[in-house]
Coordinates of C-alpha atoms in Angstrom, one line a residue:
Chain A
X1 CA 52.7 -13.2 8.5
X2 CA 53.4 -11.4 5.3
X3 CA 54.8 -7.9 5.9
X4 CA 52.8 -5.1 4.3
X5 CA 54.0 -4.2 0.8
X6 CA 54.1 -0.5 1.7
X7 CA 55.8 0.5 4.9
X8 CA 58.3 3.0 6.1
X9 CA 61.2 1.1 4.5
X10 CA 59.6 0.0 1.2
X11 CA 57.5 1.6 -1.6
X12 CA 56.1 -0.8 -4.2
X13 CA 54.8 0.7 -7.4
X14 CA 52.8 -1.4 -9.9
X15 CA 52.9 -0.4 -13.6
X16 CA 50.9 -2.3 -16.2
X17 CA 51.3 -2.5 -20.0
X18 CA 47.8 -2.9 -21.4
X19 CA 46.6 -3.2 -25.0
X20 CA 45.2 -5.4 -27.7
X21 CA 46.7 -8.8 -28.5
X22 CA 50.0 -8.8 -30.3
X23 CA 50.5 -5.0 -30.0
X24 CA 54.0 -5.4 -28.5
X25 CA 53.5 -5.2 -24.7
X26 CA 56.0 -8.0 -23.9
X27 CA 58.4 -6.5 -26.5
X28 CA 58.3 -3.2 -24.6
X29 CA 59.1 -5.1 -21.4
X30 CA 62.0 -7.1 -22.9
X31 CA 63.6 -3.9 -24.3
X32 CA 63.3 -2.2 -20.9
X33 CA 64.9 -5.2 -19.3
X34 CA 67.8 -4.8 -21.6
X35 CA 68.2 -1.1 -21.4
X36 CA 67.2 0.1 -18.0
X37 CA 70.0 0.7 -15.6
X38 CA 68.5 0.6 -12.2
X39 CA 70.4 -0.1 -9.0
X40 CA 68.5 -3.4 -8.7
X41 CA 66.9 -5.6 -11.3
X42 CA 64.9 -8.7 -10.3
X43 CA 64.3 -11.8 -12.3
X44 CA 62.3 -11.2 -15.5
X45 CA 59.5 -13.6 -15.8
X46 CA 57.7 -14.0 -19.1
X47 CA 54.9 -16.5 -19.7
X48 CA 54.6 -16.8 -23.4
X49 CA 53.0 -19.7 -25.3
X50 CA 54.4 -21.0 -28.5
X51 CA 52.8 -18.3 -30.6
X52 CA 54.3 -15.3 -28.7
X53 CA 51.0 -15.0 -26.8
X54 CA 51.3 -13.9 -23.2
X55 CA 49.2 -16.4 -21.2
X56 CA 49.1 -14.9 -17.7
X57 CA 51.4 -11.9 -17.4
X58 CA 55.1 -10.8 -17.7
X59 CA 56.8 -9.4 -14.7
X60 CA 60.0 -7.3 -14.4
X61 CA 60.9 -5.9 -11.0
X62 CA 63.4 -3.0 -10.9
X63 CA 64.2 -0.7 -8.0
X64 CA 66.6 1.3 -5.9
X65 CA 67.2 2.4 -2.4
X66 CA 67.2 6.1 -1.5
X67 CA 69.9 7.7 0.6
X68 CA 67.3 7.9 3.3
X69 CA 67.0 4.1 3.2
X70 CA 63.7 3.7 1.4
X71 CA 63.5 0.8 -1.0
X72 CA 61.5 1.9 -4.1
X73 CA 60.4 -1.1 -6.0
X74 CA 58.7 -0.9 -9.5
X75 CA 56.9 -4.0 -10.7
X76 CA 56.3 -3.9 -14.4
X77 CA 53.5 -6.1 -15.6
X78 CA 52.0 -6.9 -19.0
X79 CA 48.5 -8.3 -19.4
X80 CA 47.3 -10.9 -22.0
X81 CA 45.7 -9.0 -24.8
X82 CA 43.4 -11.7 -26.1
X83 CA 39.8 -10.8 -25.5
X84 CA 39.0 -14.1 -23.7
X85 CA 41.5 -13.4 -20.9
X86 CA 39.5 -10.5 -19.5
X87 CA 39.4 -11.9 -15.9
X88 CA 43.2 -12.2 -15.9
X89 CA 43.6 -8.6 -17.3
X90 CA 41.3 -7.4 -14.6
X91 CA 43.3 -9.1 -11.8
X92 CA 46.6 -7.8 -13.2
X93 CA 45.3 -4.3 -13.6
X94 CA 44.1 -4.3 -9.9
X95 CA 46.0 -1.9 -7.7
X96 CA 48.0 -0.5 -10.7
X97 CA 49.7 2.8 -10.1
X98 CA 50.2 3.6 -13.8
X99 CA 49.4 2.2 -17.2
X100 CA 50.9 2.2 -20.7
X101 CA 48.4 1.5 -23.4
X102 CA 50.2 -0.1 -26.3
X103 CA 48.2 0.3 -29.5
X104 CA 48.9 -1.4 -32.8
X105 CA 49.4 1.2 -35.6
X106 CA 48.2 -1.1 -38.3
X107 CA 45.1 0.3 -40.1
X108 CA 43.2 -3.0 -39.6
X109 CA 43.8 -3.0 -35.9
X110 CA 41.9 0.2 -35.2
X111 CA 38.8 -1.6 -34.0
X112 CA 40.9 -3.8 -31.7
X113 CA 42.7 -0.8 -30.3
X114 CA 39.4 1.0 -29.6
X115 CA 37.8 -2.1 -28.0
X116 CA 40.9 -2.7 -25.8
X117 CA 41.0 0.9 -24.7
X118 CA 37.3 0.7 -23.8
X119 CA 38.1 -2.5 -21.9
X120 CA 40.9 -0.8 -20.0
X121 CA 38.5 2.0 -19.0
X122 CA 35.8 -0.5 -17.9
X123 CA 38.2 -2.7 -16.0
X124 CA 39.8 0.3 -14.3
X125 CA 36.4 1.2 -13.0
X126 CA 35.7 -2.4 -12.0
X127 CA 38.9 -2.6 -9.9
X128 CA 38.3 0.8 -8.4
X129 CA 40.9 2.9 -10.3
X130 CA 40.0 6.5 -11.1
X131 CA 40.6 6.6 -14.8
X132 CA 40.7 10.4 -14.9
X133 CA 43.7 10.6 -12.5
X134 CA 45.4 7.3 -13.3
X135 CA 48.9 7.9 -14.8
X136 CA 48.6 6.8 -18.4
X137 CA 50.7 6.9 -21.6
X138 CA 49.4 5.9 -25.0
X139 CA 52.0 4.3 -27.3
X140 CA 51.3 3.7 -31.0
X141 CA 53.6 0.8 -31.8
X142 CA 54.8 -0.9 -35.0
X143 CA 55.4 2.4 -36.9
X144 CA 57.8 0.5 -39.2
X145 CA 55.1 -1.5 -40.8
X146 CA 53.2 -0.7 -44.0
X147 CA 49.6 0.2 -44.0
X148 CA 49.7 1.9 -40.6
X149 CA 47.6 4.9 -39.6
X150 CA 49.4 8.2 -40.4
X151 CA 50.7 10.4 -37.5
X152 CA 48.0 12.9 -38.5
X153 CA 45.2 10.4 -38.2
X154 CA 46.4 9.2 -34.8
X155 CA 47.0 12.8 -33.6
X156 CA 43.5 13.8 -34.7
X157 CA 42.1 10.9 -32.7
X158 CA 44.3 11.2 -29.6
X159 CA 45.7 14.8 -29.7
X160 CA 43.0 16.2 -27.6
X161 CA 43.1 13.6 -24.9
X162 CA 45.0 14.3 -21.6
X163 CA 47.4 11.5 -22.1
X164 CA 51.0 11.7 -23.6
X165 CA 51.2 10.0 -27.0
X166 CA 54.3 8.2 -28.1
X167 CA 55.1 6.6 -31.5
X168 CA 57.2 3.5 -31.2
X169 CA 58.9 0.6 -32.8
X170 CA 59.3 -1.7 -29.8
X171 CA 61.3 -4.3 -31.7
X172 CA 64.1 -1.8 -32.2
X173 CA 63.3 0.0 -29.0
X174 CA 62.4 3.2 -30.7
X175 CA 60.0 5.1 -28.4
X176 CA 60.0 2.5 -25.6
X177 CA 62.2 4.4 -23.2
X178 CA 60.3 7.7 -24.0
X179 CA 57.1 6.0 -23.2
X180 CA 58.4 4.7 -19.9
X181 CA 59.8 8.0 -19.0
X182 CA 56.5 9.7 -19.6
X183 CA 54.9 7.2 -17.4
X184 CA 57.4 7.6 -14.6
X185 CA 56.9 11.4 -14.7
X186 CA 53.2 11.0 -14.0
X187 CA 53.7 8.3 -11.5
X188 CA 56.3 10.3 -9.6
X189 CA 53.9 13.2 -9.3
X190 CA 51.3 11.0 -7.7
X191 CA 53.8 9.2 -5.4
X192 CA 55.3 12.6 -4.3
X193 CA 51.8 13.8 -3.5
X194 CA 51.1 10.8 -1.3
X195 CA 54.5 10.0 0.2
X196 CA 56.4 13.4 0.0
X197 CA 59.3 11.8 -1.7
X198 CA 61.1 15.0 -2.3
X199 CA 60.6 16.3 1.3
X200 CA 61.2 13.1 3.3
X201 CA 63.6 11.3 1.0
X202 CA 65.3 14.0 -1.0
X203 CA 64.0 12.3 -4.1
X204 CA 62.9 14.7 -6.9
X205 CA 61.5 13.6 -10.2
X206 CA 64.8 13.7 -12.1
X207 CA 66.5 11.6 -9.5
X208 CA 63.6 9.2 -9.4
X209 CA 63.8 8.7 -13.2
X210 CA 67.5 8.6 -13.1
X211 CA 67.6 5.9 -10.4
X212 CA 65.3 3.6 -12.5
X213 CA 66.6 4.3 -16.0
X214 CA 70.2 5.4 -15.5
X215 CA 71.7 6.8 -18.6
X216 CA 68.8 5.4 -20.6
X217 CA 66.8 8.4 -19.4
X218 CA 68.9 10.6 -21.7
X219 CA 68.7 8.4 -24.8
X220 CA 65.3 9.5 -26.2
X221 CA 63.2 12.5 -25.8
X222 CA 61.3 12.4 -29.1
X223 CA 57.6 12.2 -28.8
Chain B
X1 CA 39.7 -10.2 -1.1
X2 CA 42.3 -10.5 1.5
X3 CA 45.5 -8.7 0.7
X4 CA 47.4 -11.9 1.4
X5 CA 45.5 -13.7 -1.4
X6 CA 46.7 -11.3 -4.1
X7 CA 48.8 -13.0 -6.7
X8 CA 51.2 -10.1 -7.2
X9 CA 52.3 -9.9 -3.5
X10 CA 55.9 -10.6 -2.6
X11 CA 56.1 -14.3 -1.6
X12 CA 57.9 -15.5 1.5
X13 CA 60.3 -18.4 1.3
X14 CA 57.9 -20.6 3.3
X15 CA 55.2 -20.0 0.7
X16 CA 57.4 -20.9 -2.2
X17 CA 59.1 -24.1 -0.9
X18 CA 57.8 -26.6 1.6
X19 CA 60.0 -27.2 4.7
X20 CA 60.7 -30.7 3.2
X21 CA 61.9 -29.3 -0.1
X22 CA 64.0 -26.7 1.7
X23 CA 65.7 -29.4 3.7
X24 CA 66.4 -31.4 0.4
X25 CA 67.8 -28.2 -1.2
X26 CA 70.0 -27.7 1.9
X27 CA 71.3 -31.3 1.7
X28 CA 71.8 -31.1 -2.1
X29 CA 73.8 -27.9 -1.8
X30 CA 75.8 -29.2 1.2
X31 CA 76.6 -32.4 -0.7
X32 CA 77.6 -30.5 -3.9
X33 CA 79.8 -28.1 -2.0
X34 CA 81.0 -30.8 0.4
X35 CA 80.3 -28.6 3.4
X36 CA 77.4 -27.7 5.7
X37 CA 75.1 -25.0 4.2
X38 CA 71.9 -23.7 5.9
X39 CA 69.1 -21.8 4.4
X40 CA 67.8 -19.2 6.9
X41 CA 65.0 -16.6 6.5
X42 CA 65.9 -12.9 6.8
X43 CA 64.7 -12.4 10.3
X44 CA 66.5 -15.4 11.6
X45 CA 69.2 -14.6 14.2
X46 CA 72.6 -13.8 12.7
X47 CA 75.2 -16.2 13.6
X48 CA 78.6 -14.5 13.9
X49 CA 81.6 -16.1 12.3
X50 CA 79.5 -17.6 9.5
X51 CA 79.7 -16.8 5.8
X52 CA 76.4 -15.3 4.8
X53 CA 75.1 -14.6 1.3
X54 CA 71.6 -13.2 0.4
X55 CA 69.2 -15.0 -1.9
X56 CA 67.5 -12.1 -3.6
X57 CA 63.9 -12.3 -4.7
X58 CA 62.1 -9.2 -6.1
X59 CA 65.0 -7.0 -5.1
X60 CA 65.0 -8.1 -1.4
X61 CA 66.6 -11.1 0.3
X62 CA 64.1 -13.8 0.6
X63 CA 66.6 -16.0 2.5
X64 CA 70.3 -16.2 3.4
X65 CA 72.7 -19.1 2.7
X66 CA 74.9 -19.5 5.8
X67 CA 77.9 -21.7 6.2
X68 CA 80.9 -22.0 8.5
X69 CA 83.2 -23.6 5.9
X70 CA 82.0 -22.5 2.4
X71 CA 83.7 -19.6 0.6
X72 CA 81.9 -16.5 -0.4
X73 CA 82.1 -17.6 -4.1
X74 CA 80.7 -21.0 -3.3
X75 CA 77.7 -19.4 -1.5
X76 CA 77.1 -16.9 -4.3
X77 CA 77.0 -19.8 -6.8
X78 CA 74.6 -21.7 -4.6
X79 CA 72.5 -18.5 -4.2
X80 CA 72.2 -18.2 -8.0
X81 CA 71.2 -21.8 -8.3
X82 CA 68.5 -21.2 -5.6
X83 CA 67.2 -18.1 -7.4
X84 CA 66.7 -20.2 -10.6
X85 CA 64.8 -22.8 -8.5
X86 CA 62.8 -20.0 -7.0
X87 CA 62.0 -18.5 -10.3
X88 CA 60.3 -21.7 -11.6
X89 CA 58.5 -22.2 -8.3
X90 CA 57.3 -18.6 -8.1
X91 CA 56.2 -18.7 -11.7
X92 CA 54.0 -21.6 -11.0
X93 CA 52.9 -20.2 -7.7
X94 CA 51.9 -16.8 -9.1
X95 CA 50.1 -18.2 -12.1
X96 CA 48.2 -20.6 -9.9
X97 CA 47.2 -17.8 -7.5
X98 CA 46.3 -15.6 -10.4
X99 CA 44.2 -18.3 -11.9
X100 CA 42.5 -18.8 -8.5
X101 CA 41.9 -15.1 -8.2
X102 CA 40.2 -14.9 -11.6
X103 CA 38.2 -18.0 -10.9
X104 CA 37.0 -16.4 -7.6
X105 CA 36.2 -13.2 -9.5
X106 CA 34.3 -15.1 -12.1
X107 CA 32.4 -17.1 -9.5
X108 CA 31.7 -13.9 -7.6
X109 CA 30.4 -12.3 -10.8
X110 CA 28.3 -15.3 -11.4
X111 CA 26.9 -15.2 -7.9
X112 CA 26.0 -11.6 -8.4
X113 CA 24.3 -12.4 -11.7
X114 CA 22.5 -15.2 -10.0
X115 CA 21.4 -12.9 -7.1
X116 CA 20.3 -10.3 -9.6
X117 CA 18.3 -13.0 -11.5
X118 CA 16.8 -14.2 -8.3
X119 CA 15.8 -10.6 -7.4
X120 CA 14.3 -10.1 -10.8
X121 CA 12.5 -13.5 -10.6
X122 CA 11.1 -12.5 -7.2
X123 CA 9.9 -9.2 -8.8
X124 CA 8.2 -11.1 -11.6
X125 CA 6.7 -13.5 -9.2
X126 CA 5.4 -10.6 -7.2
X127 CA 4.1 -8.9 -10.3
X128 CA 2.5 -12.1 -11.5
X129 CA 0.9 -12.6 -8.1
X130 CA -0.4 -9.0 -8.1
X131 CA -1.7 -9.5 -11.7
X132 CA -3.5 -12.7 -10.6
X133 CA -5.0 -10.8 -7.7
X134 CA -6.1 -8.1 -10.0
X135 CA -7.5 -10.5 -12.4
X136 CA -9.3 -12.3 -9.6
X137 CA -10.7 -9.0 -8.3
X138 CA -11.8 -8.1 -11.8
X139 CA -13.4 -11.4 -12.4
X140 CA -15.3 -11.0 -9.2
X141 CA -16.4 -7.6 -10.3
X142 CA -17.5 -8.9 -13.7
X143 CA -19.3 -11.7 -12.0
X144 CA -21.1 -9.3 -9.7
X145 CA -22.0 -7.1 -12.7
X146 CA -23.2 -10.2 -14.6
X147 CA -25.2 -11.4 -11.6
X148 CA -26.9 -7.9 -11.4
X149 CA -27.5 -7.9 -15.1
X150 CA -28.8 -11.5 -15.0
X151 CA -31.1 -10.5 -12.1
X152 CA -32.5 -7.6 -14.0
X153 CA -32.7 -9.6 -17.2
X154 CA -34.4 -12.3 -15.2
X155 CA -36.9 -9.9 -14.0
X156 CA -37.5 -8.7 -17.6
X157 CA -37.6 -12.4 -18.6
X158 CA -40.2 -13.1 -16.0
X159 CA -42.3 -10.3 -17.5
X160 CA -41.6 -11.7 -21.0
X161 CA -42.5 -15.2 -19.8
X162 CA -45.7 -13.9 -18.2
X163 CA -46.6 -12.1 -21.5
X164 CA -45.7 -15.2 -23.5
X165 CA -47.5 -17.6 -21.3
X166 CA -50.5 -15.4 -21.0
X167 CA -50.7 -15.1 -24.7
X168 CA -50.2 -18.8 -25.2
X169 CA -52.8 -19.6 -22.6
X170 CA -55.2 -16.9 -23.9
X171 CA -55.6 -18.2 -27.4
X172 CA -56.9 -21.6 -26.6
X173 CA -58.7 -20.2 -23.6
X174 CA -60.5 -17.7 -25.8
X175 CA -61.7 -20.2 -28.3
X176 CA -62.6 -22.7 -25.6
X177 CA -64.7 -20.0 -24.0
X178 CA -66.3 -19.0 -27.3
X179 CA -67.0 -22.6 -28.1
X180 CA -68.5 -23.1 -24.6
X181 CA -70.7 -20.0 -25.1
X182 CA -71.8 -21.4 -28.4
X183 CA -72.5 -24.8 -26.9
X184 CA -74.5 -23.1 -24.1
X185 CA -76.6 -21.4 -26.8
X186 CA -77.1 -24.8 -28.6
X187 CA -78.3 -26.2 -25.2
X188 CA -81.0 -23.4 -25.1
X189 CA -81.9 -24.2 -28.7
X190 CA -82.2 -27.9 -27.7
X191 CA -84.4 -27.0 -24.7
X192 CA -87.6 -26.5 -26.8
X193 CA -87.1 -29.8 -28.5
X194 CA -86.4 -31.4 -25.1
X195 CA -89.6 -29.8 -23.7
X196 CA -91.6 -31.1 -26.7
X197 CA -90.3 -34.6 -26.0
X198 CA -90.9 -34.4 -22.3
X199 CA -94.5 -33.1 -22.7
X200 CA -95.2 -35.8 -25.2
X201 CA -96.0 -33.4 -28.1
X202 CA -97.0 -34.9 -31.4
X203 CA -94.6 -35.6 -34.1
X204 CA -95.6 -32.4 -36.1
X205 CA -95.0 -30.0 -33.3
X206 CA -91.7 -31.8 -32.5
X207 CA -90.6 -31.5 -36.1
X208 CA -91.6 -27.8 -36.0
X209 CA -89.5 -27.3 -33.0
X210 CA -86.6 -29.2 -34.7
X211 CA -86.8 -27.0 -37.7
X212 CA -87.1 -23.8 -35.6
X213 CA -84.0 -24.6 -33.6
X214 CA -82.0 -25.8 -36.6
X215 CA -81.1 -29.0 -34.8
X216 CA -79.5 -30.4 -37.9
X217 CA -76.8 -27.7 -37.7
X218 CA -76.4 -28.1 -34.0
X219 CA -75.9 -31.9 -34.5
X220 CA -73.1 -31.2 -37.0
X221 CA -71.4 -28.3 -35.1
X222 CA -71.6 -29.5 -31.5
X223 CA -69.0 -32.3 -31.8
X224 CA -66.7 -29.8 -33.7
X225 CA -67.0 -27.3 -30.8
X226 CA -66.2 -29.9 -28.3
X227 CA -63.2 -31.3 -30.3
X228 CA -61.9 -27.7 -30.6
X229 CA -62.2 -27.4 -26.8
X230 CA -60.4 -30.7 -26.3
X231 CA -57.7 -29.5 -28.7
X232 CA -57.3 -26.3 -26.7
X233 CA -57.1 -28.2 -23.4
X234 CA -54.3 -30.4 -25.0
X235 CA -52.5 -27.3 -25.9
X236 CA -52.8 -25.8 -22.5
X237 CA -51.6 -29.1 -21.0
X238 CA -48.6 -29.1 -23.3
X239 CA -47.6 -25.5 -22.2
X240 CA -48.0 -26.5 -18.6
X241 CA -45.8 -29.6 -19.3
X242 CA -43.0 -27.4 -20.8
X243 CA -43.1 -25.1 -17.8
X244 CA -43.0 -28.1 -15.4
X245 CA -39.9 -29.6 -17.2
X246 CA -38.3 -26.2 -17.1
X247 CA -38.9 -25.9 -13.3
X248 CA -38.0 -29.4 -12.1
X249 CA -35.6 -31.1 -14.5
X250 CA -33.7 -33.1 -11.9
X251 CA -36.5 -34.4 -9.8
X252 CA -37.2 -37.4 -12.0
X253 CA -36.1 -41.0 -11.9
X254 CA -33.5 -42.3 -14.3
X255 CA -33.8 -45.5 -16.3
X256 CA -32.2 -47.3 -19.2
X257 CA -33.5 -46.1 -22.5
X258 CA -32.8 -46.4 -26.2
X259 CA -32.2 -43.2 -28.0
X260 CA -33.1 -44.6 -31.4
X261 CA -36.5 -45.8 -30.1
X262 CA -37.1 -42.4 -28.4
X263 CA -36.4 -40.6 -31.7
X264 CA -38.9 -42.9 -33.6
X265 CA -41.6 -42.2 -31.0
X266 CA -41.0 -38.4 -31.3
X267 CA -41.0 -38.6 -35.1
X268 CA -44.4 -40.3 -35.1
X269 CA -45.8 -37.7 -32.7
X270 CA -44.6 -35.0 -35.1
X271 CA -46.0 -36.7 -38.2
X272 CA -49.0 -34.3 -38.6
X273 CA -46.6 -31.3 -38.6
X274 CA -44.2 -32.9 -41.0
X275 CA -46.7 -33.9 -43.6
X276 CA -45.5 -34.3 -47.1
X277 CA -43.6 -31.0 -47.4
X278 CA -40.6 -32.1 -45.4
X279 CA -38.4 -35.1 -46.3
X280 CA -36.9 -36.9 -43.3
X281 CA -33.6 -38.6 -43.8
X282 CA -32.7 -41.0 -41.0
X283 CA -29.4 -42.7 -40.4
X284 CA -29.5 -44.6 -37.2
X285 CA -26.5 -46.4 -35.8
X286 CA -26.6 -49.3 -33.4
X287 CA -26.7 -47.6 -30.0
X288 CA -26.2 -49.0 -26.5
X289 CA -29.0 -48.2 -24.1
X290 CA -28.1 -45.3 -21.8
X291 CA -29.1 -44.3 -18.3
X292 CA -31.3 -41.2 -18.7
X293 CA -34.5 -39.4 -17.9
X294 CA -36.5 -40.8 -20.8
X295 CA -39.4 -38.4 -20.7
X296 CA -37.1 -35.4 -20.6
X297 CA -34.9 -36.8 -23.3
X298 CA -38.0 -37.4 -25.4
X299 CA -39.1 -33.8 -24.8
X300 CA -35.6 -32.5 -25.8
X301 CA -35.6 -34.5 -29.0
X302 CA -39.1 -33.4 -29.7
X303 CA -38.2 -29.7 -29.2
X304 CA -35.2 -30.1 -31.5
X305 CA -37.2 -31.8 -34.2
X306 CA -40.1 -29.4 -33.9
X307 CA -37.7 -26.5 -34.2
X308 CA -36.1 -28.1 -37.3
X309 CA -39.5 -28.6 -38.9
X310 CA -40.7 -25.1 -38.0
X311 CA -37.5 -23.5 -39.3
X312 CA -38.4 -24.8 -42.8
X313 CA -40.9 -22.7 -44.8
X314 CA -42.4 -24.7 -47.7
X315 CA -40.4 -27.8 -48.7
X316 CA -37.2 -28.9 -47.1
X317 CA -35.3 -31.7 -45.6
X318 CA -34.5 -32.7 -42.0
X319 CA -31.6 -35.2 -41.5
X320 CA -31.5 -37.2 -38.3
X321 CA -28.3 -39.2 -37.6
X322 CA -27.3 -41.2 -34.5
X323 CA -23.8 -42.4 -33.7
X324 CA -21.4 -43.3 -30.9
X325 CA -18.2 -41.4 -30.3
X326 CA -15.7 -41.5 -27.4
X327 CA -18.0 -43.1 -25.0
X328 CA -20.9 -40.9 -26.0
X329 CA -24.2 -41.5 -27.8
X330 CA -24.7 -38.7 -30.4
X331 CA -27.7 -37.3 -32.1
X332 CA -27.4 -34.9 -35.0
X333 CA -30.4 -33.1 -36.3
X334 CA -29.9 -30.9 -39.4
X335 CA -32.5 -28.9 -41.2
X336 CA -32.5 -26.9 -44.4
X337 CA -34.4 -24.1 -42.8
X338 CA -33.9 -20.4 -42.1
X339 CA -30.8 -20.7 -39.9
X340 CA -29.9 -18.6 -36.9
X341 CA -28.5 -15.1 -37.2
X342 CA -25.0 -14.8 -35.8
X343 CA -25.9 -12.2 -33.2
X344 CA -28.6 -14.6 -31.9
X345 CA -26.4 -17.7 -31.6
X346 CA -25.1 -16.9 -28.1
X347 CA -28.6 -16.4 -26.7
X348 CA -30.5 -19.4 -28.2
X349 CA -30.3 -21.4 -24.9
X350 CA -31.4 -18.4 -22.8
X351 CA -34.7 -19.0 -21.2
X352 CA -37.5 -17.0 -22.9
X353 CA -35.4 -16.0 -25.8
X354 CA -37.3 -16.4 -29.0
X355 CA -37.3 -15.0 -32.5
X356 CA -40.7 -16.4 -33.2
X357 CA -43.7 -14.0 -33.3
X358 CA -45.6 -13.8 -30.0
X359 CA -47.9 -16.8 -29.8
X360 CA -45.6 -19.1 -31.8
X361 CA -43.4 -20.0 -28.8
X362 CA -42.5 -18.8 -25.4
X363 CA -38.7 -19.3 -25.8
X364 CA -38.3 -22.3 -23.7
X365 CA -37.7 -25.0 -26.3
X366 CA -33.9 -24.9 -26.7
X367 CA -33.6 -23.8 -23.1
X368 CA -35.3 -27.1 -22.1
X369 CA -33.0 -29.0 -24.5
X370 CA -29.9 -27.4 -23.0
X371 CA -31.0 -28.2 -19.4
X372 CA -31.9 -31.7 -20.3
X373 CA -28.5 -32.3 -22.0
X374 CA -26.8 -30.7 -19.0
X375 CA -28.8 -32.9 -16.6
X376 CA -27.4 -35.9 -18.5
X377 CA -23.8 -34.4 -18.3
X378 CA -23.8 -34.2 -22.0
X379 CA -22.8 -31.6 -24.5
X380 CA -24.7 -29.7 -27.2
X381 CA -23.2 -28.0 -30.2
X382 CA -24.8 -25.9 -32.9
X383 CA -23.8 -24.9 -36.4
X384 CA -25.9 -22.6 -38.4
X385 CA -25.8 -20.6 -41.6
X386 CA -28.5 -18.1 -42.1
X387 CA -30.6 -19.0 -45.1
X388 CA -29.0 -22.5 -45.4
X389 CA -30.0 -24.3 -42.3
X390 CA -29.0 -25.3 -38.8
X391 CA -27.5 -28.4 -37.3
X392 CA -27.7 -29.4 -33.6
X393 CA -25.6 -32.2 -32.2
X394 CA -26.1 -33.5 -28.7
X395 CA -23.7 -36.0 -27.1
X396 CA -24.7 -38.0 -24.0
X397 CA -22.3 -40.1 -22.0
X398 CA -23.0 -43.9 -22.3
X399 CA -21.8 -44.5 -18.8
X400 CA -22.5 -41.5 -16.6
X401 CA -20.0 -41.2 -13.7
X402 CA -21.2 -41.7 -10.2
X403 CA -21.2 -37.9 -9.9
X404 CA -23.4 -37.7 -13.0
X405 CA -25.9 -40.2 -11.5
X406 CA -26.2 -38.0 -8.5
X407 CA -27.4 -35.2 -10.6
X408 CA -26.6 -31.6 -9.8

């Protein structure tokens, strides 16, 4: 018998990095693996092929135990971005508690970004996630490259959406922690609403973020 | 999908390694560290006095390494080794299960598509069946309407036939009657001569009587009157014969006959009508004898040739060709006559349909041809260009099937 993932002593949260092929999802995860300072870090599993293409998924488990004895476990996943792996993306997205959409800032990737975001919305609906309430952060990556969309262009496209928007250079880590922190803030609100973390476990949002990120939570605030 | 089938669930040790592999790992670790080491699952009973180190997987102990003799450092090292083993095994296990999950999802999606297709196919079948029913109902309706129309047309046709037949019969009857009345008058005129002969009058008074009654004229006119009467009777007989064929086409005996010979006979019968004004062009192929109703076949050929001749005003040509084709004997009769108007083509085989003025025909000619050809299980085709001419082709099977021999 497998014990239930959620019980009185354990809270498992699934976070998914989504986005078009080669937009930097795995790079985000690798940087988080290096910089997060949680109480507990599990084994990082990446499944890349020769060409830096994620084949199935990457997985990074991090977590901590509250003073009340609750084990909070975050499982960070990436999906394969290539169009043909849609069934895998759908399976990985299933039961997600939060999503980071990693877009590629390069001008010629606009269509791929749009299609991938559309795909995210459709797959969310297919696996029974309410896209309107799903914690989501949009990250525009690769800001260091030439021929990228300007901030103004991106803001005019995304500024009016309900989702936080972060500009990033995942290779150097710029914006990666900020993105993650924005996600944790939204995720915490949902978890607290369902599990009364503050009330039952003395875990408020700042402590939640601090327990996962450690000092890294103070490193970046730029949006 | 069962929760336990999800690829991203936390795996238990027993799912990752088989009992056999676990035993091998235990033996390998024990051998390497030169002391007894056991791998126990978390809910296994704690054994006091033993060294115990967790083997973490996904932030929780998935097993413990337990040993009486090993040091804590030795066990930690062994644990790290076991985690590395776990990582590879879990990587394989998770991807395999994810793969399985996507295959199941794809299969499920395919099944749903298949079911949707089946539903739509059923709908189309149903639709097609309904359409067929509707078409059948409409065909029935049309047939009924046709039958009613045919009945009313038939009634009208019967009237037309009666008028036509009456007229056809009336003309010869009228001049037969007139001729007979004249003949009766001639007999009165002859009476005085007969009386003179019977009473043995002298030659002078007999001659006077001869002169008075104009016996010379009677002598020349009487045979003409009777010939005209015979002619009229022949015409009446021919009309009756047409009507008879029309009414009992299938009640005759079949026999072997030669179509070329039949055509030659018919041509000689039509000779007076053909005269010099029409050129006849005959191309007869060698034909096998066919089982047929010879008299009817002759009548049909007669009607076709007569129509061809009548269609030509003034000078013209009638071509007659016989041939064999695909087990059929064929006869093609083409004229350079008036042709048939397009709007009339579909009605030419209808009984009593005629474009000739009243008295020229009662509209049974082509009808008889059509029925005769049908009785022989043959086909008839027509091509016509108004003003240029008409060509009829009839095809009769050389070996009628058993069914055909039975008639209809």
